[in-house]
mmCIF file of C-alpha atoms in Angstrom:
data_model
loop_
_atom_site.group_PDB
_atom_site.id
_atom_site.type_symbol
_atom_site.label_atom_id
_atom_site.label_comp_id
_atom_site.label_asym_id
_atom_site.label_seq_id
_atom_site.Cartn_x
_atom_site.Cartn_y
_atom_site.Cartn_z
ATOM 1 C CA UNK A 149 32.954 2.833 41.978
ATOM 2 C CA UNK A 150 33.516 1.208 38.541
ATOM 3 C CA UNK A 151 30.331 -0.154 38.279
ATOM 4 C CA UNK A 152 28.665 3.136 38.691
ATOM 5 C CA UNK A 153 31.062 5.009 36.370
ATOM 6 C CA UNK A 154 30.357 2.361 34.005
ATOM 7 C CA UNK A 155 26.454 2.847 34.092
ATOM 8 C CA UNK A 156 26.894 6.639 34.155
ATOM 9 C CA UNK A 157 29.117 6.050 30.635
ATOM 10 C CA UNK A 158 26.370 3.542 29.123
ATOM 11 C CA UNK A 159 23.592 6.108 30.164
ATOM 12 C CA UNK A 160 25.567 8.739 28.234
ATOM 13 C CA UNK A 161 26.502 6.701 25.106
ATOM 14 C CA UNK A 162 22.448 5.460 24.937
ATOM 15 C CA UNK A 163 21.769 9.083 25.304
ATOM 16 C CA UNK A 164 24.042 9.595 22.643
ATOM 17 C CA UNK A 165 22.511 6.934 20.238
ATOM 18 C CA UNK A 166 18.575 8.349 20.858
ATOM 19 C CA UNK A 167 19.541 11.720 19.841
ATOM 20 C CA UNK A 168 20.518 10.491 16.315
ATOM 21 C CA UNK A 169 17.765 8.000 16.673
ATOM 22 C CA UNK A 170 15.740 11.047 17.222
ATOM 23 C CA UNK A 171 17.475 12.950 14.472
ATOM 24 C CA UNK A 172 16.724 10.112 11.685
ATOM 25 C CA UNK A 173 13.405 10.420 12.714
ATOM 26 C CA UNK A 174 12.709 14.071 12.002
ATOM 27 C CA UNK A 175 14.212 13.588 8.832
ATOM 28 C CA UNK A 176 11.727 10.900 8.020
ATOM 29 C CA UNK A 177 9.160 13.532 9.066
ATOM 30 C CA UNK A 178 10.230 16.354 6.992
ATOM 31 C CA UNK A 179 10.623 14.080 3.890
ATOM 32 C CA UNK A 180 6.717 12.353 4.292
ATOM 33 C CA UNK A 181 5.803 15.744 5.136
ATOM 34 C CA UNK A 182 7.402 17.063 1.894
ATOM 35 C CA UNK A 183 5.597 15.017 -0.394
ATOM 36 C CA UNK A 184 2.191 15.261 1.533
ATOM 37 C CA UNK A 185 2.337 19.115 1.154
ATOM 38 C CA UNK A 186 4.042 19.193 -2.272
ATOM 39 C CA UNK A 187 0.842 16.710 -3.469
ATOM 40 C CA UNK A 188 -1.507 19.916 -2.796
ATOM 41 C CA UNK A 189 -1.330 20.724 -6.420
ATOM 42 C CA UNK A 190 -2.762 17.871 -7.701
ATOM 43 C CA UNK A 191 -6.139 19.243 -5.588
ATOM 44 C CA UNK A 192 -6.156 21.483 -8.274
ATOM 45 C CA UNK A 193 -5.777 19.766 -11.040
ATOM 46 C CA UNK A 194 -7.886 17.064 -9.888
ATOM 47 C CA UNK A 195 -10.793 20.063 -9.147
ATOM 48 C CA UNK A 196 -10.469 21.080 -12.627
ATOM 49 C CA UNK A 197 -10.215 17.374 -14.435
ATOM 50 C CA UNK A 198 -13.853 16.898 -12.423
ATOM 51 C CA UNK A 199 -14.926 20.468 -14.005
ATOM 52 C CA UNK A 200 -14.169 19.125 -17.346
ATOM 53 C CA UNK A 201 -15.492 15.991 -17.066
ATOM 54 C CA UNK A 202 -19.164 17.635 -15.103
ATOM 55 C CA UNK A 203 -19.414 20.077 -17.909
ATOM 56 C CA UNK A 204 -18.727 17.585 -20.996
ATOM 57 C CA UNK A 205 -21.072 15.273 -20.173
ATOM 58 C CA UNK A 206 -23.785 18.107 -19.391
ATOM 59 C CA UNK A 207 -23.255 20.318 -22.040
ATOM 60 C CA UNK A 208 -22.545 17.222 -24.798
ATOM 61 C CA UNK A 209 -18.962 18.496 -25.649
ATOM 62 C CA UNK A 210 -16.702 16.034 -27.591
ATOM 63 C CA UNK A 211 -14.055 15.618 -25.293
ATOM 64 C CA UNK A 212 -12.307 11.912 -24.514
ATOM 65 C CA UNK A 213 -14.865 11.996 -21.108
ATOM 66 C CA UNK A 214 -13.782 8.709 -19.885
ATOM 67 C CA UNK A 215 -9.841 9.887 -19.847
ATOM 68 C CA UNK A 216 -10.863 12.666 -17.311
ATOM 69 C CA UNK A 217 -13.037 10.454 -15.466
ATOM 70 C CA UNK A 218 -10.116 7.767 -15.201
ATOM 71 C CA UNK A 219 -8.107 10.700 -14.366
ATOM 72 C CA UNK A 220 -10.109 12.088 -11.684
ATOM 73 C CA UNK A 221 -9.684 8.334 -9.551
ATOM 74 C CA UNK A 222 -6.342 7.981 -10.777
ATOM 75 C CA UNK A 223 -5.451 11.564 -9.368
ATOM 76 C CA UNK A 224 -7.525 10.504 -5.963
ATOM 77 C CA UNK A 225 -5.071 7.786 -5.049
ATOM 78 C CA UNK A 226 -2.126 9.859 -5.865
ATOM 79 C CA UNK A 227 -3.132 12.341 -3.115
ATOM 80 C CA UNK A 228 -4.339 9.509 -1.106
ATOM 81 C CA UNK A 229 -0.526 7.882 -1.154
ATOM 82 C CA UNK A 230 1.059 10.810 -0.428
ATOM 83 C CA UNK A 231 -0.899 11.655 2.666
ATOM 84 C CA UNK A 232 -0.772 8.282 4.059
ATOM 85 C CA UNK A 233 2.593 7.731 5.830
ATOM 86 C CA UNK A 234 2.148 11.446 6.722
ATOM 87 C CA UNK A 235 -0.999 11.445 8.295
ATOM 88 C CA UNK A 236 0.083 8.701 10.998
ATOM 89 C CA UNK A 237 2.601 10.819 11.955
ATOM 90 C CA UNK A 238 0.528 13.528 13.330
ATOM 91 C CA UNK A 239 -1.948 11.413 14.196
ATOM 92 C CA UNK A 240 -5.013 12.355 11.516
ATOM 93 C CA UNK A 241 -5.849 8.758 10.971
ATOM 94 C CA UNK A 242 -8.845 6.911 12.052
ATOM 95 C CA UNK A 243 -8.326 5.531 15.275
ATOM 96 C CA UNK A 244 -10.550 5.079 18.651
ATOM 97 C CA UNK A 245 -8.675 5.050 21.967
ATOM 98 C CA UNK A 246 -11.348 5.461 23.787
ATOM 99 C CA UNK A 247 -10.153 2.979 26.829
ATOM 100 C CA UNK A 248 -6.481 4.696 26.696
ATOM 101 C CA UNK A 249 -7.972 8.393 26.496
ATOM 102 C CA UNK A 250 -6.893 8.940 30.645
ATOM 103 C CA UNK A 251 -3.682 6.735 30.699
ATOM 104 C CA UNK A 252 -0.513 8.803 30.809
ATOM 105 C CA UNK A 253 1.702 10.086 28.126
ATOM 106 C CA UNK A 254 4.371 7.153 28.567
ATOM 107 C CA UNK A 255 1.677 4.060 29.406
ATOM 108 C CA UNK A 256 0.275 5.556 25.884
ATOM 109 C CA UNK A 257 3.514 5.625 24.111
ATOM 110 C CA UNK A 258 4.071 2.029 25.881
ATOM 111 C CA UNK A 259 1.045 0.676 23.901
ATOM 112 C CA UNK A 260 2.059 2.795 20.406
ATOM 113 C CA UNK A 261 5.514 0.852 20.257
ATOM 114 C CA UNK A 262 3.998 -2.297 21.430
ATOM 115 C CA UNK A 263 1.639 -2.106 18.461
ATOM 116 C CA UNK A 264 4.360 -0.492 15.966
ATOM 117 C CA UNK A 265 6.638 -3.396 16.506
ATOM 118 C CA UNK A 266 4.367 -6.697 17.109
ATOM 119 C CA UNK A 267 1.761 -5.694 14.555
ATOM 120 C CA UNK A 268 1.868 -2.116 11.874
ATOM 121 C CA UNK A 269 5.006 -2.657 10.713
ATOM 122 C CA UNK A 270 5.211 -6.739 10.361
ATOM 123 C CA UNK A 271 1.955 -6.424 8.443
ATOM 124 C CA UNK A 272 2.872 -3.501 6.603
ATOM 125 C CA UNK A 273 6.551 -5.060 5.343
ATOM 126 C CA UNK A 274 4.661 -8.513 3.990
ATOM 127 C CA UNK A 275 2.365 -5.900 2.085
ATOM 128 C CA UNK A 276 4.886 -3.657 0.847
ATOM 129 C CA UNK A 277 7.034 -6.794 0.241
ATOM 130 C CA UNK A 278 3.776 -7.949 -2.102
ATOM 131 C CA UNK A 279 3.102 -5.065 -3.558
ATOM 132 C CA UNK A 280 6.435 -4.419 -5.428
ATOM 133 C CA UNK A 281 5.081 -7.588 -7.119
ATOM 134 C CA UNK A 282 1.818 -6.190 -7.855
ATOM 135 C CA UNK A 283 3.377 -3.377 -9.404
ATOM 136 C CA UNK A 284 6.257 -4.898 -11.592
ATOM 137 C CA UNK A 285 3.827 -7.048 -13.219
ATOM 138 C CA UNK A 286 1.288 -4.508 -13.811
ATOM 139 C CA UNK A 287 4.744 -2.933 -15.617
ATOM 140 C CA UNK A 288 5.965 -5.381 -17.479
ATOM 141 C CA UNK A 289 2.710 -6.257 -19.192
ATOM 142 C CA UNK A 290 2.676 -2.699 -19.862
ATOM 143 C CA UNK A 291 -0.890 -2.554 -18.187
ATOM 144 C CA UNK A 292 -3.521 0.402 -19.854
ATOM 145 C CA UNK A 293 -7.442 0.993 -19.269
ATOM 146 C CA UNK A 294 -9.500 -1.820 -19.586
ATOM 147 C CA UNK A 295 -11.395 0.737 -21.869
ATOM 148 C CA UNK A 296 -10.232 1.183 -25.467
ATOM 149 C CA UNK A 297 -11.138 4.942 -24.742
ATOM 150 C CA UNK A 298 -8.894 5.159 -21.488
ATOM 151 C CA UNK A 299 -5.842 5.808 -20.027
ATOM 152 C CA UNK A 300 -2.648 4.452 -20.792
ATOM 153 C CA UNK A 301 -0.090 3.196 -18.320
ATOM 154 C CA UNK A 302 -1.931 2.303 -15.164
ATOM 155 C CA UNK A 303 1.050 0.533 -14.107
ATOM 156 C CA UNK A 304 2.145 4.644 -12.974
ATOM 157 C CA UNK A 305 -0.240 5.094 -10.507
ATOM 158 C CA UNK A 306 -0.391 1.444 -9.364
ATOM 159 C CA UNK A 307 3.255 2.498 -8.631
ATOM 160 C CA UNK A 308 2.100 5.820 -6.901
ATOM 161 C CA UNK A 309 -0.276 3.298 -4.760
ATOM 162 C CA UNK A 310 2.758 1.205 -4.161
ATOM 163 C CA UNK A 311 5.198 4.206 -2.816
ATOM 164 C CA UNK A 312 2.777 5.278 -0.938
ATOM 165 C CA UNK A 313 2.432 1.831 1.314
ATOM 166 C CA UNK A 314 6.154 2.323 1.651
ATOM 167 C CA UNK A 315 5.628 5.949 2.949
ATOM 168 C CA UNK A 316 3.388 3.975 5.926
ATOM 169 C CA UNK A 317 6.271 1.912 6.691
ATOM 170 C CA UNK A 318 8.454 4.809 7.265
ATOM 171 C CA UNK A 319 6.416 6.631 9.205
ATOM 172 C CA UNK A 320 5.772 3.953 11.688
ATOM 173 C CA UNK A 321 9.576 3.796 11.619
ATOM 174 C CA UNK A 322 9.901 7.594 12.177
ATOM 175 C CA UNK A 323 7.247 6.948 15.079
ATOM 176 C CA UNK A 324 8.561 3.903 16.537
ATOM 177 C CA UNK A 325 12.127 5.544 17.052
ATOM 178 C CA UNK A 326 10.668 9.000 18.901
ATOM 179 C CA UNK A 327 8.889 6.558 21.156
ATOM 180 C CA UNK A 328 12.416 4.547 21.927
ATOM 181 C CA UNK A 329 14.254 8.011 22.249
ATOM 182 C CA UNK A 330 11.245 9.252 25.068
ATOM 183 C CA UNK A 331 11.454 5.791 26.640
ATOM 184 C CA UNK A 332 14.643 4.980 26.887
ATOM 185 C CA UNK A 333 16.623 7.744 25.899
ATOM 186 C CA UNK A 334 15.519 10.118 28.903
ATOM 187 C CA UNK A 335 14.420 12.391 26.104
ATOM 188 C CA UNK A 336 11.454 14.915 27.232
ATOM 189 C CA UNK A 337 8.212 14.460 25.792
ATOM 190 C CA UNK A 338 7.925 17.989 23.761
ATOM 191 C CA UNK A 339 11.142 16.671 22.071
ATOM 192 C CA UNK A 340 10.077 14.204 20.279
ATOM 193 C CA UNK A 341 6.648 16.064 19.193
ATOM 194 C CA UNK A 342 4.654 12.981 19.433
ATOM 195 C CA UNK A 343 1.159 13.276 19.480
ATOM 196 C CA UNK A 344 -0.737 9.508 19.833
ATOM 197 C CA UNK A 345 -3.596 8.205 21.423
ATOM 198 C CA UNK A 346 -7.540 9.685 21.411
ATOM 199 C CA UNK A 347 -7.599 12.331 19.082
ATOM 200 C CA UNK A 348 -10.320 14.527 18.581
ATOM 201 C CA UNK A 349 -10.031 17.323 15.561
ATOM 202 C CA UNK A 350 -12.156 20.553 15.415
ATOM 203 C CA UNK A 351 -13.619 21.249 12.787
#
C-alpha cells in the first residue's frame, strides 16, 4: 500500500516538474521567436542598401559603394542569426529523415533527444564557448573593414554572429525539455507542439 502511494506521489510531483519544464520551454520559444520576427525589418533595409548599391555602381553616382556593399553581407548574417535558434524549433532547417519518416511520434522524439543531448548541444556549447573568444578579441582590437573605404566596427556583427550561435543552444534546450515533458512527463503530444522528423514544406 505504501509503495504504491509512494509511486502515485512521485508520478504526480514528476508531473509537476514537466509542466514547468514545459513552461520554460515556451518561454524560450516566444523569446527566439521574438527576435526572429522582430529581425523582419532589416529585409527592408537590407532590400534597399542592395538598391543603392545596384543603382550607384550602374548609374556612376558618388556614393561610399563599398559601405553598402559591406552592409548588404553584414545585414545578411544579422537576419541569418536571428533565424537560427528559431528555425530548429519549428523544424525549417535542413535535415533528411528519410529512414525515420514511418517511425512513430515517440520512437522519433526518442532519436531527437538522443541527438540533442549526445551530440547538438555538446558541440554547440564548445562553439559558443569559442566564439565569445572570437568576438572579444575582434572587440578589443577594435576590429574595422579591411578596406580603408569600409565599415567600421565589425566586431558588432561578429557579435550578432556570436548571439546568434547562442540562440541555437537555446533552442535545442527549449526542444530537448518538450521532448522530456512528452516522454516522461505523460504530457500529450499536441502539448508540447513539437514538430521533428521528415519535413517536407510547400511551397
Amino acid at each position: 500500500m505504501r509503495r504504491g502511494v509512494a509511486v502515485v506521489v512521485g508520478v504526480y510531483r514528476l508531473g509537476g516538474i514537466m509542466t514547468n519544464v514545459l513552461a520554460c520551454s515556451r518561454s524560450i520559444k516566444h523569446f527566439l521567436e521574438k527576435i526572429a520576427f522582430g529581425s523582419g525589418w532589416l529585409l527592408v533595409v537590407l532590400m534597399a542598401v542592395t538598391c543603392i548599391d545596384i543603382f550607384g555602381r550602374k548609374l556612376g553616382i558618388p556614393i561610399p559603394l563599398t559601405k553598402f556593399q559591406e552592409l548588404e553581407w553584414h545585414l545578411h548574417t544579422a537576419v541569418f542569426s536571428a533565424w537560427m535558434g528559431y528555425n530548429y524549433l519549428i523544424n525549417a532547417h535542413p535535415r533528411v529523415d528519410s529512414y525515420t519518416e514511418h517511425f512513430s511520434y515517440r520512437k522519433k522524439a526518442w532519436i531527437e533527444l538522443t541527438g540533442c543531448l549526445l551530440f547538438a548541444l555538446p558541440y554547440m556549447l564548445v562553439l559558443g564557448h569559442y566564439s565569445i573568444d572570437f568576438f572579444w578579441t575582434s572587440f578589443i582590437q577594435a576590429e574595422r573593414s579591411e578596406n580603408s573605404l569600409g565599415l567600421d566596427a565589425r566586431w558588432l556583427i561578429k557579435g550578432i554572429f556570436v548571439a546568434g550561435l547562442w540562440m541555437i543552444i537555446l533552442a535545442i534546450l527549449s526542444v530537448a525539455m518538450r521532448l522530456m515533458a512528452y516522454l516522461f512527463g505523460s504530457v500529450d503530444q499536441s502539448a508540447i507542439d513539437l514538430d521533428i522528423g521528415h519535413n517536407e514544406l510547400e511551397v
